[in-house]
Amino acid sequence: MTIAPRSHRLADLTWPEIDDLRPYAPVAIVPLGATEQHGHGLAQRTDTTRAEVVADLVAQRLSPKVVVTPVIPVGVSEHHMAFPGTLTLSPITLQQVIVELVTSLHRHGWRKVYVLTGHGGNNATVEIAVTRLRTDLPDLHLAWSGITPVVADLTAELAESRIRGHSCEIETSQAMFADPDLVLPDRLTRGSATFDDLDQAGKLSRSRPGIHFPQTYDNLSKTGTLGDGTKASAETGARLVETAVERISGFLQEFIDLPERQSAPARTTLPQETP
């Protein structure tokens, strides 16, 4: 039997439609975004939209095997709060939202979940949430990734800036492809793109691989950007996004084929000795 769902987005379906689709859709994608500054030329929803678009394209490619939850549109963005309009959750709040959303999916029968974050500032929180969920739900297959890290080799080939990572030519190109309305081309600027553009602390923060010395973005760049968005193109964005979709889809196809996990046996408690 084949099934052609009206939508792969859970929020667009009725519960009877979801009930019918569930046996054919073993994977749920949970997209995470952010609402934060992206310099002078990119909208604040850039990370949210990139996560939604990649999740949608993966679900379309693997239909009907994948459903997509509503995106979480605010992430951990404290490092951008010096710029007007940025919204942030605390790490513990986002962690709890992820845990409760995935637990909801588990209660409805999903045992394979993929968390897709469009914002690197969410990474540490996602890893902690995933650790909690693996402990609480041992029969759950749970994986996660960002978008740009999935195509790190292609990024290295296409990028021109030595310092990059926020509203740079890579992210801006993805935005141009994902939704042109995200971009104001005539307002794109070059941000901190070389070591000479950074102050002393900024240079130190990026000079020792493996050592973490985070800096707020107002200290890293006057415009809030790292890299050079003026060198972006929709063609580059298409290569990046389509390759990410292909690689995530390939992973999920094998993910789908994994055998179901069994719940962990109940812990036994040794009887206490009576005095």
Short mmCIF file of C-alpha atoms in Angstrom, two decimals:
data_model
loop_
_atom_site.label_atom_id
_atom_site.label_comp_id
_atom_site.label_asym_id
_atom_site.label_seq_id
_atom_site.Cartn_x
_atom_site.Cartn_y
_atom_site.Cartn_z
CA MET A 1 0.00 0.00 0.00
CA THR A 2 1.23 3.51 -0.80
CA ILE A 3 0.16 6.73 0.84
CA ALA A 4 0.40 10.31 -0.42
CA PRO A 5 0.06 12.63 2.56
CA ARG A 6 -1.48 16.04 2.05
CA SER A 7 1.50 17.51 3.88
CA HIS A 8 4.58 16.30 5.70
CA ARG A 9 4.19 19.10 8.26
CA LEU A 10 2.46 17.78 11.36
CA ALA A 11 0.90 21.15 12.14
CA ASP A 12 -0.89 21.20 8.76
CA LEU A 13 -2.59 17.84 9.28
CA THR A 14 -5.57 16.69 11.28
CA TRP A 15 -5.11 14.03 13.94
CA PRO A 16 -6.87 11.33 11.84
CA GLU A 17 -4.49 12.12 8.96
CA ILE A 18 -1.54 11.82 11.33
CA ASP A 19 -2.91 8.57 12.69
CA ASP A 20 -3.10 7.18 9.14
CA LEU A 21 0.36 8.51 8.19
CA ARG A 22 2.25 7.40 11.29
CA PRO A 23 2.91 3.76 10.20
CA TYR A 24 4.48 5.01 6.95
CA ALA A 25 6.50 7.88 8.46
CA PRO A 26 8.99 6.43 10.94
CA VAL A 27 11.13 9.59 11.20
CA ALA A 28 10.24 12.97 12.65
CA ILE A 29 12.46 16.01 12.03
CA VAL A 30 12.52 18.75 14.66
CA PRO A 31 13.87 22.00 13.14
CA LEU A 32 15.40 24.62 15.43
CA GLY A 33 16.08 28.21 14.51
CA ALA A 34 16.78 31.60 16.04
CA THR A 35 15.53 35.15 15.97
CA GLU A 36 18.70 37.22 16.05
CA GLN A 37 20.65 39.89 14.26
CA HIS A 38 22.29 38.96 10.98
CA GLY A 39 23.96 42.25 10.13
CA HIS A 40 22.55 44.96 7.88
CA GLY A 41 21.39 42.75 5.02
CA LEU A 42 19.84 39.56 6.42
CA ALA A 43 16.55 39.13 8.27
CA GLN A 44 16.47 37.95 11.87
CA ARG A 45 14.62 34.76 10.90
CA THR A 46 17.46 33.57 8.66
CA ASP A 47 18.42 30.57 10.82
CA THR A 48 14.80 29.58 11.33
CA THR A 49 13.99 29.68 7.63
CA ARG A 50 17.11 27.75 6.63
CA ALA A 51 16.20 24.97 9.09
CA GLU A 52 12.60 24.86 7.86
CA VAL A 53 13.57 24.79 4.19
CA VAL A 54 16.14 22.02 4.59
CA ALA A 55 13.72 19.97 6.71
CA ASP A 56 10.97 20.42 4.11
CA LEU A 57 13.24 19.44 1.21
CA VAL A 58 14.42 16.32 3.04
CA ALA A 59 10.84 15.35 3.85
CA GLN A 60 9.78 15.88 0.24
CA ARG A 61 12.65 13.74 -1.01
CA LEU A 62 11.83 10.87 1.36
CA SER A 63 8.03 11.24 1.35
CA PRO A 64 6.03 9.75 2.99
CA LYS A 65 8.69 8.45 5.37
CA VAL A 66 9.40 11.74 7.17
CA VAL A 67 7.27 14.26 9.03
CA VAL A 68 8.37 17.70 10.24
CA THR A 69 7.33 19.35 13.50
CA PRO A 70 6.79 23.11 13.84
CA VAL A 71 10.10 24.94 14.02
CA ILE A 72 11.30 26.35 17.33
CA PRO A 73 11.92 29.95 16.19
CA VAL A 74 13.93 31.31 19.13
CA GLY A 75 17.21 29.80 20.24
CA VAL A 76 20.21 30.53 22.43
CA SER A 77 21.38 33.93 21.17
CA GLU A 78 22.79 35.71 24.22
CA HIS A 79 25.97 36.46 22.26
CA HIS A 80 23.93 38.63 19.86
CA MET A 81 21.89 40.55 22.44
CA ALA A 82 23.87 43.79 21.98
CA PHE A 83 22.03 44.22 18.66
CA PRO A 84 18.40 45.44 18.71
CA GLY A 85 15.64 42.90 18.15
CA THR A 86 17.56 39.74 19.00
CA LEU A 87 15.52 37.34 21.11
CA THR A 88 17.06 34.62 23.25
CA LEU A 89 16.13 31.69 25.40
CA SER A 90 18.34 30.48 28.21
CA PRO A 91 20.10 27.20 27.45
CA ILE A 92 18.06 25.41 30.11
CA THR A 93 14.78 26.67 28.62
CA LEU A 94 15.63 25.56 25.08
CA GLN A 95 16.90 22.26 26.45
CA GLN A 96 13.58 21.63 28.17
CA VAL A 97 11.58 22.60 25.07
CA ILE A 98 13.53 20.11 22.95
CA VAL A 99 13.16 17.36 25.56
CA GLU A 100 9.41 17.87 25.92
CA LEU A 101 8.78 18.15 22.17
CA VAL A 102 10.71 14.95 21.41
CA THR A 103 9.02 13.22 24.33
CA SER A 104 5.65 14.16 22.84
CA LEU A 105 6.67 12.51 19.57
CA HIS A 106 7.79 9.43 21.47
CA ARG A 107 4.43 9.20 23.26
CA HIS A 108 2.73 9.12 19.85
CA GLY A 109 4.92 6.28 18.64
CA TRP A 110 7.91 7.88 16.93
CA ARG A 111 11.13 6.05 17.74
CA LYS A 112 13.40 7.81 15.23
CA VAL A 113 13.89 11.56 15.57
CA TYR A 114 16.31 13.96 13.88
CA VAL A 115 16.94 17.40 15.38
CA LEU A 116 18.09 19.93 12.75
CA THR A 117 19.41 23.26 13.98
CA GLY A 118 19.95 26.21 11.70
CA HIS A 119 21.76 28.12 14.47
CA GLY A 120 25.16 27.11 15.77
CA GLY A 121 24.49 28.81 19.10
CA ASN A 122 22.01 26.02 19.84
CA ASN A 123 24.59 23.25 19.49
CA ALA A 124 25.70 22.84 23.10
CA THR A 125 22.11 22.89 24.31
CA VAL A 126 21.02 20.33 21.72
CA GLU A 127 23.80 17.96 22.77
CA ILE A 128 22.70 18.13 26.42
CA ALA A 129 19.04 17.62 25.47
CA VAL A 130 20.00 14.62 23.34
CA THR A 131 21.99 13.15 26.23
CA ARG A 132 18.97 13.49 28.51
CA LEU A 133 16.63 11.95 25.98
CA ARG A 134 18.90 8.98 25.34
CA THR A 135 18.84 8.31 29.07
CA ASP A 136 15.10 8.84 29.53
CA LEU A 137 13.98 7.12 26.30
CA PRO A 138 16.42 4.25 25.64
CA ASP A 139 14.28 2.83 22.81
CA LEU A 140 14.64 6.08 20.84
CA HIS A 141 17.03 6.47 17.90
CA LEU A 142 18.00 10.15 18.09
CA ALA A 143 20.39 12.07 15.82
CA TRP A 144 21.09 15.76 15.24
CA SER A 145 23.09 18.15 13.10
CA GLY A 146 23.44 21.68 11.90
CA ILE A 147 23.25 22.57 8.21
CA THR A 148 26.60 24.11 7.23
CA PRO A 149 28.68 21.52 9.16
CA VAL A 150 27.13 18.77 7.01
CA VAL A 151 28.78 20.38 3.98
CA ALA A 152 32.02 21.51 5.64
CA ASP A 153 34.12 20.27 2.72
CA LEU A 154 32.07 22.26 0.22
CA THR A 155 32.14 25.30 2.48
CA ALA A 156 35.93 25.20 2.58
CA GLU A 157 35.97 25.07 -1.22
CA LEU A 158 33.51 27.93 -1.78
CA ALA A 159 34.32 30.36 1.04
CA GLU A 160 36.60 33.33 0.43
CA SER A 161 36.90 34.78 3.94
CA ARG A 162 39.37 33.40 6.45
CA ILE A 163 37.13 34.54 9.33
CA ARG A 164 33.50 33.66 8.70
CA GLY A 165 30.48 31.96 10.20
CA HIS A 166 27.72 34.54 10.62
CA SER A 167 26.08 36.36 7.71
CA CYS A 168 29.16 35.49 5.68
CA GLU A 169 29.23 34.50 2.01
CA ILE A 170 28.23 30.95 2.98
CA GLU A 171 25.21 31.71 5.15
CA THR A 172 24.06 34.59 2.96
CA SER A 173 24.22 32.34 -0.12
CA GLN A 174 22.06 29.76 1.65
CA ALA A 175 19.59 32.48 2.57
CA MET A 176 19.41 33.72 -1.04
CA PHE A 177 18.48 30.23 -2.17
CA ALA A 178 16.18 29.35 0.73
CA ASP A 179 14.13 32.56 0.60
CA PRO A 180 15.23 35.65 -1.34
CA ASP A 181 13.02 37.78 0.91
CA LEU A 182 15.54 37.19 3.70
CA VAL A 183 18.15 39.26 1.89
CA LEU A 184 18.56 42.98 1.21
CA PRO A 185 21.35 42.75 -1.39
CA ASP A 186 22.14 46.46 -1.44
CA ARG A 187 22.69 46.45 2.34
CA LEU A 188 25.03 43.48 2.57
CA THR A 189 28.39 44.40 4.04
CA ARG A 190 31.78 42.89 4.63
CA GLY A 191 32.17 42.12 8.32
CA SER A 192 35.21 40.89 10.20
CA ALA A 193 36.74 38.67 7.54
CA THR A 194 40.44 38.47 8.45
CA PHE A 195 42.42 38.27 11.69
CA ASP A 196 43.37 41.93 11.22
CA ASP A 197 39.67 42.84 11.60
CA LEU A 198 39.54 41.37 15.12
CA ASP A 199 40.60 42.91 18.40
CA GLN A 200 43.16 41.20 20.64
CA ALA A 201 40.62 38.95 22.37
CA GLY A 202 38.95 38.09 19.09
CA LYS A 203 42.26 37.07 17.55
CA LEU A 204 43.09 34.91 20.58
CA SER A 205 39.64 33.29 20.46
CA ARG A 206 40.33 32.00 16.95
CA SER A 207 44.05 31.27 17.16
CA ARG A 208 44.12 27.94 19.05
CA PRO A 209 42.11 25.09 17.52
CA GLY A 210 40.24 23.12 20.14
CA ILE A 211 40.35 25.87 22.77
CA HIS A 212 37.02 27.62 23.37
CA PHE A 213 37.13 31.33 24.23
CA PRO A 214 33.69 32.67 23.18
CA GLN A 215 33.20 36.34 22.35
CA THR A 216 30.01 38.35 21.96
CA TYR A 217 29.38 39.51 18.42
CA ASP A 218 29.52 43.21 19.23
CA ASN A 219 33.16 42.60 20.21
CA LEU A 220 33.88 40.58 17.08
CA SER A 221 32.29 42.89 14.52
CA LYS A 222 30.80 46.38 14.38
CA THR A 223 28.12 45.13 11.99
CA GLY A 224 27.53 41.81 13.78
CA THR A 225 28.84 39.79 10.85
CA LEU A 226 31.81 37.51 10.28
CA GLY A 227 32.85 37.06 6.66
CA ASP A 228 31.78 38.86 3.53
CA GLY A 229 28.11 38.65 2.55
CA THR A 230 28.72 40.78 -0.53
CA LYS A 231 30.37 37.75 -2.16
CA ALA A 232 27.28 35.55 -1.76
CA SER A 233 25.18 34.16 -4.60
CA ALA A 234 22.02 32.11 -4.95
CA GLU A 235 23.97 29.63 -7.11
CA THR A 236 26.41 28.98 -4.29
CA GLY A 237 23.47 28.68 -1.91
CA ALA A 238 21.84 26.09 -4.15
CA ARG A 239 24.98 23.94 -4.13
CA LEU A 240 25.26 24.15 -0.36
CA VAL A 241 21.61 23.51 0.47
CA GLU A 242 21.04 20.81 -2.12
CA THR A 243 24.17 18.97 -1.01
CA ALA A 244 23.10 19.20 2.64
CA VAL A 245 19.66 17.85 1.72
CA GLU A 246 21.22 14.99 -0.22
CA ARG A 247 23.55 14.03 2.64
CA ILE A 248 20.92 14.29 5.36
CA SER A 249 18.48 12.30 3.24
CA GLY A 250 21.08 9.60 2.69
CA PHE A 251 21.70 9.37 6.41
CA LEU A 252 17.98 9.23 7.18
CA GLN A 253 17.41 6.46 4.66
CA GLU A 254 19.87 4.29 6.60
CA PHE A 255 18.43 5.63 9.87
CA ILE A 256 15.00 4.38 8.78
CA ASP A 257 16.44 0.93 8.12
CA LEU A 258 17.80 0.57 11.65
CA PRO A 259 16.03 -2.10 13.73
CA GLU A 260 13.86 -0.86 16.54
CA ARG A 261 15.57 -0.51 19.91
CA GLN A 262 14.24 -2.31 22.94
CA SER A 263 13.55 -0.45 26.14
CA ALA A 264 16.25 -0.89 28.74
CA PRO A 265 15.45 -3.47 31.39
CA ALA A 266 14.16 -2.07 34.63
CA ARG A 267 16.87 -1.40 37.17
CA THR A 268 16.84 -3.84 40.05
CA THR A 269 17.18 -2.54 43.57
CA LEU A 270 19.02 -4.67 46.05
CA PRO A 271 17.02 -5.31 49.22
CA GLN A 272 18.19 -3.31 52.15
CA GLU A 273 19.55 -5.20 55.09
CA THR A 274 17.61 -4.92 58.27
CA PRO A 275 19.64 -3.97 61.29
#
